[in-house]
PDB file of C-alpha atoms and ligand atoms in Angstrom:
ATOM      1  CA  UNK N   1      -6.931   5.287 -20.810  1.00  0.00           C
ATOM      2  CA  UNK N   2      -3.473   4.896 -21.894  1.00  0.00           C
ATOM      3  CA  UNK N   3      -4.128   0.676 -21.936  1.00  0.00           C
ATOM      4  CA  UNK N   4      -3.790   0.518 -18.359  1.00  0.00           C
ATOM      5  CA  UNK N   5      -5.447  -2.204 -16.862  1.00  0.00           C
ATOM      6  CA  UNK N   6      -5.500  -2.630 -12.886  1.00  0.00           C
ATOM      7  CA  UNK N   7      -5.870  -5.945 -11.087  1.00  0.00           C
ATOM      8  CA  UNK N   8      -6.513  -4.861  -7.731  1.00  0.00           C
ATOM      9  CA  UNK N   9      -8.785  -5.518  -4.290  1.00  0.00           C
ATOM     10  CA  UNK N  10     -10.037  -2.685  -2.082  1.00  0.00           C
ATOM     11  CA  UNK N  11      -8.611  -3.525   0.750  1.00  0.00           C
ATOM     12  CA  UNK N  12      -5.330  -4.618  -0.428  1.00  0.00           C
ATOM     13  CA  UNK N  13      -2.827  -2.044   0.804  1.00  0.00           C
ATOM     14  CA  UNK N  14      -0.356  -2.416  -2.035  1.00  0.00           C
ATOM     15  CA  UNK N  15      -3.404  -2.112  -4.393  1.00  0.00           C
ATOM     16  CA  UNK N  16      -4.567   1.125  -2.815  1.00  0.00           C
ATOM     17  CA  UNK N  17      -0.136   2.374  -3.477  1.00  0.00           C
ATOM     18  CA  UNK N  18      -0.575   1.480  -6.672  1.00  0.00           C
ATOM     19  CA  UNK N  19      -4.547   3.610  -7.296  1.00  0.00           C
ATOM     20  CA  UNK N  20      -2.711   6.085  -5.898  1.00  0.00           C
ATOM     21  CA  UNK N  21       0.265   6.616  -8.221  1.00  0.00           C
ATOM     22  CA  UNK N  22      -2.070   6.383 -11.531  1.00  0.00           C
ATOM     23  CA  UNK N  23      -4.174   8.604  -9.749  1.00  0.00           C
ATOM     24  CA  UNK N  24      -1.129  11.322  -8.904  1.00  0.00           C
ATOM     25  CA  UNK N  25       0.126  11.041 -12.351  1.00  0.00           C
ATOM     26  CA  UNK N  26      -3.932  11.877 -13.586  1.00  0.00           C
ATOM     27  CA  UNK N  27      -4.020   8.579 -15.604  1.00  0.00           C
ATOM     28  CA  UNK N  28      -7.640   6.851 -16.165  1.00  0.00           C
ATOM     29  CA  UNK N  29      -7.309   3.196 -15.943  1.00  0.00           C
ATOM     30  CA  UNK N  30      -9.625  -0.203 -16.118  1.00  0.00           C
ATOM     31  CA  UNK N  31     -10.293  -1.440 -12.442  1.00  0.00           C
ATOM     32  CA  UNK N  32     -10.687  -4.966 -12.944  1.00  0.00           C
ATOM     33  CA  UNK N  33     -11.401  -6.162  -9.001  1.00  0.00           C
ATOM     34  CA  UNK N  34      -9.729  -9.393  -7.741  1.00  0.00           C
ATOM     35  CA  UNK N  35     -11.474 -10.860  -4.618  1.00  0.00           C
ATOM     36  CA  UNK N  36      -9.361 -11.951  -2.109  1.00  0.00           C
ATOM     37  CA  UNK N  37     -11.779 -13.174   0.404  1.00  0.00           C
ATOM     38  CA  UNK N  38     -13.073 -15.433  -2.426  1.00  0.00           C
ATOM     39  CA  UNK N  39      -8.821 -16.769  -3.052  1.00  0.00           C
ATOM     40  CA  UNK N  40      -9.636 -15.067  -6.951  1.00  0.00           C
ATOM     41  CA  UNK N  41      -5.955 -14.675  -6.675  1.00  0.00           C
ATOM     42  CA  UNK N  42      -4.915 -18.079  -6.626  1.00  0.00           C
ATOM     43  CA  UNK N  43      -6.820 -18.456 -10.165  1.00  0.00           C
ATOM     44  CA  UNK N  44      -5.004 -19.996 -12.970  1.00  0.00           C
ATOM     45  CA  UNK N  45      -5.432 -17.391 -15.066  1.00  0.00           C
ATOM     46  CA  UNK N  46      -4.650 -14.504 -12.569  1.00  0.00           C
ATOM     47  CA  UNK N  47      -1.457 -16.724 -11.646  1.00  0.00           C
ATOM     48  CA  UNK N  48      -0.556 -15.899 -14.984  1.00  0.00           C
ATOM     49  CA  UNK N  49      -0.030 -12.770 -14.440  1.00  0.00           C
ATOM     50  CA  UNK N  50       1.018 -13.095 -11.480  1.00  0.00           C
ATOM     51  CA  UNK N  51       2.862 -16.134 -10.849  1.00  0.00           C
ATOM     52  CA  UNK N  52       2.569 -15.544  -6.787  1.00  0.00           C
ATOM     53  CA  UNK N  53      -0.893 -14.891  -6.427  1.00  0.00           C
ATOM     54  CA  UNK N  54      -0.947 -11.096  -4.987  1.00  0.00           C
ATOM     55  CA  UNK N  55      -2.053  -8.183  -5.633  1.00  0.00           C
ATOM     56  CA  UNK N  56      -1.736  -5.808  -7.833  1.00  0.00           C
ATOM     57  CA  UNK N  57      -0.978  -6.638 -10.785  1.00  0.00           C
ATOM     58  CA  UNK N  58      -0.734  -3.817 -13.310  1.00  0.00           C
ATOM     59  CA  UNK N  59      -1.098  -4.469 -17.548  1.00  0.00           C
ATOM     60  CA  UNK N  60      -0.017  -1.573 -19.539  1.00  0.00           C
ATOM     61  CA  UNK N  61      -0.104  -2.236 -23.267  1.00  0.00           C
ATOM     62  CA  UNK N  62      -0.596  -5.976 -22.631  1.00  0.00           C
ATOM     63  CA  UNK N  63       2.275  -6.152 -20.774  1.00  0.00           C
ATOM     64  CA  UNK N  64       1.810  -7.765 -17.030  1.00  0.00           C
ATOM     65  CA  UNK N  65       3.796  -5.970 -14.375  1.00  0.00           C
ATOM     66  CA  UNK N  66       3.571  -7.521 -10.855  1.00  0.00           C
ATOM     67  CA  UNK N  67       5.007  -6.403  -7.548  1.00  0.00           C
ATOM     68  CA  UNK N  68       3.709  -2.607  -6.286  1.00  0.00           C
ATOM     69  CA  UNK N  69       7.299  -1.618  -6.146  1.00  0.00           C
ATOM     70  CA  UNK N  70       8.022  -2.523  -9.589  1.00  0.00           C
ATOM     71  CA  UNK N  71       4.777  -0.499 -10.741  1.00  0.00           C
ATOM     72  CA  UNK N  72       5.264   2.304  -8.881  1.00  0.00           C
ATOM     73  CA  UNK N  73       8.671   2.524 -10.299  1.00  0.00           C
ATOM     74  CA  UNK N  74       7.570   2.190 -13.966  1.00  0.00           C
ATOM     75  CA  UNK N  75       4.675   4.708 -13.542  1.00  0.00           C
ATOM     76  CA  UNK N  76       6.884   7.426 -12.813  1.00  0.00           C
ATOM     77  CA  UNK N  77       9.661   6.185 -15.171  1.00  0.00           C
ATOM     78  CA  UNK N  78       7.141   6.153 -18.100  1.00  0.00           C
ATOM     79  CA  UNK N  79       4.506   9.490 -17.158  1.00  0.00           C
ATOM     80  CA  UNK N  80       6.832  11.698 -15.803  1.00  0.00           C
ATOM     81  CA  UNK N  81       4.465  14.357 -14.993  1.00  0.00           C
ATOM     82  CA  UNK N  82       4.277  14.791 -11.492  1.00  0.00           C
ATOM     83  CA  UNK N  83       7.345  12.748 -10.419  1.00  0.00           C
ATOM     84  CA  UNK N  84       7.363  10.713  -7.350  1.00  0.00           C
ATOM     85  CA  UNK N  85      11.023  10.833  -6.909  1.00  0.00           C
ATOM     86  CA  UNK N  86      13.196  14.423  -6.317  1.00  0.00           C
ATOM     87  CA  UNK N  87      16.079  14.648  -8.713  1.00  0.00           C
ATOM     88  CA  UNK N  88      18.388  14.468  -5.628  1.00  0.00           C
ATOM     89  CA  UNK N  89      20.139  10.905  -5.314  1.00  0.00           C
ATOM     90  CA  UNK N  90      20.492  11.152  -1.308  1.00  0.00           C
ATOM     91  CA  UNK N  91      17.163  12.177  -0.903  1.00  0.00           C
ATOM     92  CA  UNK N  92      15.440   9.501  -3.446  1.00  0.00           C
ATOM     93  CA  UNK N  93      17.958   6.833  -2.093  1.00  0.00           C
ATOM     94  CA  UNK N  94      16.220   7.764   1.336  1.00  0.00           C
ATOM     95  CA  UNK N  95      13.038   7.650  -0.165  1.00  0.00           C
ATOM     96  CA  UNK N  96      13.463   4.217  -1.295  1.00  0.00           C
ATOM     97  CA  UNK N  97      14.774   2.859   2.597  1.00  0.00           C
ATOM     98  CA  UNK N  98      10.924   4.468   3.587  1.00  0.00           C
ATOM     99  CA  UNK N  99       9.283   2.323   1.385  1.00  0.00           C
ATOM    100  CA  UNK N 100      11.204  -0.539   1.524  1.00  0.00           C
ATOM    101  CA  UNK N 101      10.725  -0.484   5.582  1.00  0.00           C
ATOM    102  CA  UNK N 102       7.175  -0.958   4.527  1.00  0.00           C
ATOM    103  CA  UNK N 103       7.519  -3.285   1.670  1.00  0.00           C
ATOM    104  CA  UNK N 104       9.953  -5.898   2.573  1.00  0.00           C
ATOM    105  CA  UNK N 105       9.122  -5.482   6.797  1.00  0.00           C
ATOM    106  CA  UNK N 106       6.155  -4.447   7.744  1.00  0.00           C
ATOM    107  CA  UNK N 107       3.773  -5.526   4.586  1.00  0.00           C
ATOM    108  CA  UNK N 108       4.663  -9.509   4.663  1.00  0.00           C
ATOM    109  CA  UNK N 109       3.914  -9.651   8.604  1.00  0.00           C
ATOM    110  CA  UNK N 110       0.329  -8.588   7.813  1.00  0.00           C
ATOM    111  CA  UNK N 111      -0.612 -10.340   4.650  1.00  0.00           C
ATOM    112  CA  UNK N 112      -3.940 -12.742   4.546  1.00  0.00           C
ATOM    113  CA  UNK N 113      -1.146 -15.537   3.325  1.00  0.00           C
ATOM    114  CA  UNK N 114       0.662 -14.874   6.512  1.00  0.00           C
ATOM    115  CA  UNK N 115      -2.370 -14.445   9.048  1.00  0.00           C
ATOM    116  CA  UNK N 116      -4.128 -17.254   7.155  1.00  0.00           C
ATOM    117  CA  UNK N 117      -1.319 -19.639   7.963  1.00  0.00           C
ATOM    118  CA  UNK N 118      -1.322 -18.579  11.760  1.00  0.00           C
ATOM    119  CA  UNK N 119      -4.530 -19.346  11.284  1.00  0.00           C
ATOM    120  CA  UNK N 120      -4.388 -22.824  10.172  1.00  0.00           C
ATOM    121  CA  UNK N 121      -1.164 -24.218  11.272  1.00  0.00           C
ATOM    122  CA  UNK N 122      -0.886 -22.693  14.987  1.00  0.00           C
ATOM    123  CA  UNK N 123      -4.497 -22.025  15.765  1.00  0.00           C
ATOM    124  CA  UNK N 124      -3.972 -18.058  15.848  1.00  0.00           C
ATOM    125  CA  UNK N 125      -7.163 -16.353  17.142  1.00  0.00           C
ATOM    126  CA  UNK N 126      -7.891 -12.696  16.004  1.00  0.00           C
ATOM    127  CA  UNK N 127      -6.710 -11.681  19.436  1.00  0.00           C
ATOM    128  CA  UNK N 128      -3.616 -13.523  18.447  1.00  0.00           C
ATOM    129  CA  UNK N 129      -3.136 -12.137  15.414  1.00  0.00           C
ATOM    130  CA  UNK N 130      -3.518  -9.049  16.898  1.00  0.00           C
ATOM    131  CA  UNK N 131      -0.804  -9.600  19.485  1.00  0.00           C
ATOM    132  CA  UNK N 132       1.259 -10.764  16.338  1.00  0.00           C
ATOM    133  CA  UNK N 133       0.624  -7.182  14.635  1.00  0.00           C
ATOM    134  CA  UNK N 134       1.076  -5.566  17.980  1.00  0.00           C
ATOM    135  CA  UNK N 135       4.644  -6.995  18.299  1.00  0.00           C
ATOM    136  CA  UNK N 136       5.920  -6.584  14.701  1.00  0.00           C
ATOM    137  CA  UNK N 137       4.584  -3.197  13.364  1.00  0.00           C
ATOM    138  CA  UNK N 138       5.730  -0.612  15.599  1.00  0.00           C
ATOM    139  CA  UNK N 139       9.254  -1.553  15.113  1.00  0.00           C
ATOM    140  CA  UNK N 140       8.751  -0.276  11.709  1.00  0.00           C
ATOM    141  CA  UNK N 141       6.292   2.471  12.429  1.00  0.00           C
ATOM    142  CA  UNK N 142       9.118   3.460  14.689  1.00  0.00           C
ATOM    143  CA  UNK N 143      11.743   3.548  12.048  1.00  0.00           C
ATOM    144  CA  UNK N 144       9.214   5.927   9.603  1.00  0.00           C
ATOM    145  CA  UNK N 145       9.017   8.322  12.950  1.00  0.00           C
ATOM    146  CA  UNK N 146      12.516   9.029  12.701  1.00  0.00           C
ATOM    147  CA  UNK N 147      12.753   9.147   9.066  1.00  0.00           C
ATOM    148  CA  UNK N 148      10.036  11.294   8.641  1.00  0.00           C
ATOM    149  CA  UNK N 149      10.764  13.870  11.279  1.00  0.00           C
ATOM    150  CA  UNK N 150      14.059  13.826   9.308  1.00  0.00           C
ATOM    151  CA  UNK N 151      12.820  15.076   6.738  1.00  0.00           C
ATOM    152  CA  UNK N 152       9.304  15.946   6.346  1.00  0.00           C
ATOM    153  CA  UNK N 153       7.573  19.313   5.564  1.00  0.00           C
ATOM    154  CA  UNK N 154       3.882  19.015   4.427  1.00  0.00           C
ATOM    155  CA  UNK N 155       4.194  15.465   3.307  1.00  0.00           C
ATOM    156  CA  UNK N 156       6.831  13.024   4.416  1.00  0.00           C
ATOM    157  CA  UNK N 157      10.171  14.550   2.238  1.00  0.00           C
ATOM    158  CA  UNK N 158       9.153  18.294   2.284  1.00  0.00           C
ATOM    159  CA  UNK N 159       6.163  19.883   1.020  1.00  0.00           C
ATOM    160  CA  UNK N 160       5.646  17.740  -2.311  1.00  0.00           C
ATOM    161  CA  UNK N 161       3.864  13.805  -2.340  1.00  0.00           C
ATOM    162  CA  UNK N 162       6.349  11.249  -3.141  1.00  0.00           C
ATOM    163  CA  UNK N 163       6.420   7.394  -3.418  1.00  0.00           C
ATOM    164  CA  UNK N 164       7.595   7.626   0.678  1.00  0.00           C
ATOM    165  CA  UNK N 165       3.698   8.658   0.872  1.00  0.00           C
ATOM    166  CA  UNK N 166       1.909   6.437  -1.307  1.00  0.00           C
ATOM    167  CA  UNK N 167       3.404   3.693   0.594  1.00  0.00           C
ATOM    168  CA  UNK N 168       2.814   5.262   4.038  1.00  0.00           C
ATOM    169  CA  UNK N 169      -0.679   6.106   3.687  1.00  0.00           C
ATOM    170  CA  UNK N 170      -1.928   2.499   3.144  1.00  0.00           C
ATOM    171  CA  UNK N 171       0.291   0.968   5.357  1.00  0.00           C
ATOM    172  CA  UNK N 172      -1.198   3.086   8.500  1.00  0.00           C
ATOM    173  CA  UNK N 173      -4.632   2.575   7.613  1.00  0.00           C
ATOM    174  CA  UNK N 174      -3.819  -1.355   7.811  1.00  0.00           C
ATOM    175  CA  UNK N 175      -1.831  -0.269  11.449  1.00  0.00           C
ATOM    176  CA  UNK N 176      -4.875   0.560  12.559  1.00  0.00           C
ATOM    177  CA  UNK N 177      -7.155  -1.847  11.399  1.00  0.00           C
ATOM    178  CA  UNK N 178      -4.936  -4.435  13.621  1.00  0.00           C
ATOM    179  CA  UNK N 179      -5.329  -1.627  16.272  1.00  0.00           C
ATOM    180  CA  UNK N 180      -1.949  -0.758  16.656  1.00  0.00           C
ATOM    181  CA  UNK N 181      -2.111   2.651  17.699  1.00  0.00           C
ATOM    182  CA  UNK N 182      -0.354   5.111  15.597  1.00  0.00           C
ATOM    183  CA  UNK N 183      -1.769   8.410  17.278  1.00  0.00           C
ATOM    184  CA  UNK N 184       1.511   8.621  19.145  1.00  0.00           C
ATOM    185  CA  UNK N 185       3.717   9.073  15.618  1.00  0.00           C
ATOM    186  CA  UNK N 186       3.281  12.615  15.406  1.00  0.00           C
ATOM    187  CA  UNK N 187       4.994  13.146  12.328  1.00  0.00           C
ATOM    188  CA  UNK N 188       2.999  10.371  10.435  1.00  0.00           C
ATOM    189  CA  UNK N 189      -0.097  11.433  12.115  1.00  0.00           C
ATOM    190  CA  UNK N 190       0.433  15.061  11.033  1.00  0.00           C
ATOM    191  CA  UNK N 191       1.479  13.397   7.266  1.00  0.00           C
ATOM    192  CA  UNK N 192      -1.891  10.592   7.173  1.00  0.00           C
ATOM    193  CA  UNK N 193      -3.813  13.734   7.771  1.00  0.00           C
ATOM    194  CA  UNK N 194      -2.739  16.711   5.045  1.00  0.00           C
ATOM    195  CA  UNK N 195      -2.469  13.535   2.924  1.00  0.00           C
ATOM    196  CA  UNK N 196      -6.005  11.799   3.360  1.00  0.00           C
ATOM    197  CA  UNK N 197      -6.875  15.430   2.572  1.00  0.00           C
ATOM    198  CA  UNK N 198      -5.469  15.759  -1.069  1.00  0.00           C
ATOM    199  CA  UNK N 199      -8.078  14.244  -4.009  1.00  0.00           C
ATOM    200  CA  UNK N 200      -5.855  11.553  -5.747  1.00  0.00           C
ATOM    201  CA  UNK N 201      -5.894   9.900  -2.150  1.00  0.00           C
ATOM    202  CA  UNK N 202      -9.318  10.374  -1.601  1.00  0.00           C
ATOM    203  CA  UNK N 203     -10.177   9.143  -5.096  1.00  0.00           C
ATOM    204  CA  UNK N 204      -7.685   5.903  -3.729  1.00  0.00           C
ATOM    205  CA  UNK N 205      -9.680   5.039  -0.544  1.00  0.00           C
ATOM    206  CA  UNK N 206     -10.133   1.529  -0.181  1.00  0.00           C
ATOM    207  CA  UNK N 207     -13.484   2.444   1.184  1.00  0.00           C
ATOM    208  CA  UNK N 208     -14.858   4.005  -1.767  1.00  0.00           C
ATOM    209  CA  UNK N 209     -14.430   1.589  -4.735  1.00  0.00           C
ATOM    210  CA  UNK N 210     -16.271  -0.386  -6.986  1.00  0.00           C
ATOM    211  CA  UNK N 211     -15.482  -3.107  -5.174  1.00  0.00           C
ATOM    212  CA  UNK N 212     -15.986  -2.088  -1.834  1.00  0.00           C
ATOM    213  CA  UNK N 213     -18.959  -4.231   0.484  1.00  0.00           C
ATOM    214  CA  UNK N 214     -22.113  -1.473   0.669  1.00  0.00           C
ATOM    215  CA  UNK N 215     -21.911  -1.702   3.964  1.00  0.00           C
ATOM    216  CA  UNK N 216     -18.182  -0.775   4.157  1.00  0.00           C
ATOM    217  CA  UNK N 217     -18.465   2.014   1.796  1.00  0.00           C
ATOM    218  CA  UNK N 218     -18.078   5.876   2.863  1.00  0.00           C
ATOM    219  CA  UNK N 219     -21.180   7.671   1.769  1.00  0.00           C
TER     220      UNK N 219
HETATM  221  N1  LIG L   1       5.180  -7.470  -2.506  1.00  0.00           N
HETATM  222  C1  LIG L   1       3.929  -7.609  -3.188  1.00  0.00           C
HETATM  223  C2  LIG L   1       2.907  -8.141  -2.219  1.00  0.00           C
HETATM  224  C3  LIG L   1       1.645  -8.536  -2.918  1.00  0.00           C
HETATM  225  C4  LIG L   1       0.637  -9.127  -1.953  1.00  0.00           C
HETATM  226  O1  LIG L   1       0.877 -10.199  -1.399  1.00  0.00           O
HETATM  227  N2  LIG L   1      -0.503  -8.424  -1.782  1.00  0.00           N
HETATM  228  C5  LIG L   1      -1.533  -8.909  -0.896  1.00  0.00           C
HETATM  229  C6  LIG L   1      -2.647  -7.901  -0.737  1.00  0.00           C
HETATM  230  S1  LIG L   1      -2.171  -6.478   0.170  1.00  0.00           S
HETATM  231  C7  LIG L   1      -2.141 -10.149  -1.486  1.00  0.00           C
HETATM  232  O2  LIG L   1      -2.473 -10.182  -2.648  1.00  0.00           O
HETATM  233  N3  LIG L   1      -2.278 -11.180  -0.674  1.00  0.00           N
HETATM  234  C8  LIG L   1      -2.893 -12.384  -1.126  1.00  0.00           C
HETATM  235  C9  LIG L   1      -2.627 -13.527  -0.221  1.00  0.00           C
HETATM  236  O3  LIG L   1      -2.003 -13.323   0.824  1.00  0.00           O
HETATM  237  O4  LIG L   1      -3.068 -14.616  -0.589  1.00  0.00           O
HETATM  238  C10 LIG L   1       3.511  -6.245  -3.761  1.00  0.00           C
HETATM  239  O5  LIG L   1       3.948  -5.229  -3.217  1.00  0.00           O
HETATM  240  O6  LIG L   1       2.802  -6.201  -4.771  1.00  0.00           O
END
């Protein structure tokens, strides 16, 4: 198990990067869930760990690591077998922009903190939220487009998986669940599908973990 200890949810999209990375890189790790509908992350002793109350949180060795990004990072730094990053500095530079589109621009307009304070504060509806969602995430899905077309092959840089696709992957699934239709990306619709295909994702699905609701689960 190589003391790896995961503090993730499901559903969480930047859990489901980080499943996927360990799951890449063939490492076994303990799935402790964290239940955001129940607020489990604003626990004491998971703020701890995490002193902002999101998820994931990976522990390797007893050491906490917060922040997907960060984890990501120090998975491939630290089990270099199947890297997630070419050798290339242009290409992993690019790499980087991709998920950082996702992380730092697309991510924080979706988050339950985010939506939750629509919520409360200005009354959003789900329609609302929607319209929110609707507004915000194809600017960035637009921005992958031309990245990807760029470069892609198979996956999204060439014919090997890289971090651009274990941040992709979730980040689409969450697209649609706000049904913001991402049939019309070709590129990532060509990528989500030889991807959703390959086991470490499938072994990732947010829809078939321990902690997923039975009646949300893929039989
Ligand atoms: N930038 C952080 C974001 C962490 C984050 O906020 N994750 C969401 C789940 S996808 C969460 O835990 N949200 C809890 C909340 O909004 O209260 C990361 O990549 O780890």
């Amino acid at each position: 198990m190589a003391g790896l200890v995961l503090y993730n949810y499901f559903r969480s999209s930047t859990s489901y990067r980080v499943r996927l990375a360990l799951n890449l890189k063939g490492l076994d790790y303990d799935y402790k869930a964290v239940n955001l509908l129940k607020n489990e992350q604003r626990d004491p002793a998971y703020l701890k760990l995490n002193p902002l109350g999101g998820l994931p949180t990976l522990v390797h060795n007893g050491q906490a690591i917060p922040e997907s990004f960060a984890i990501v990072e120090y998975l491939d730094e630290v089990f270099p077998q199947n890297p997630l990053l070419p050798k290339d500095p242009y290409k992993r530079a690019r790499i980087r922009q991709f998920c950082e589109v996702i992380n730092s621009f697309m991510h924080p307009m979706g988050n339950l903190k985010t939506l939750k304070y629509m919520e409360t504060k200005h009354q959003y509806s789900q329609e609302m939220k929607e319209g929110w969602m609707a507004h915000w995430l194809p600017q960035g899905l637009e921005t992958l487009e031309n990245i990807a077309s760029e470069f892609s092959g198979k996956y999204t840089f060439g014919d090997e998986i890289t971090m651009a696709d274990v941040f992709l992957i979730p980040q689409m699934l969450t697209s649609n669940r706000f049904k913001v239709d991402t049939s019309k990306y070709k590129t990532l619709t060509k990528i989500y599908e030889n991807c959703t295909k390959h086991p470490a994702f499938i072994k990732a699905d947010p829809f078939r973990q321990i902690d997923t609701p039975e009646d949300l689960r893929t039989k």
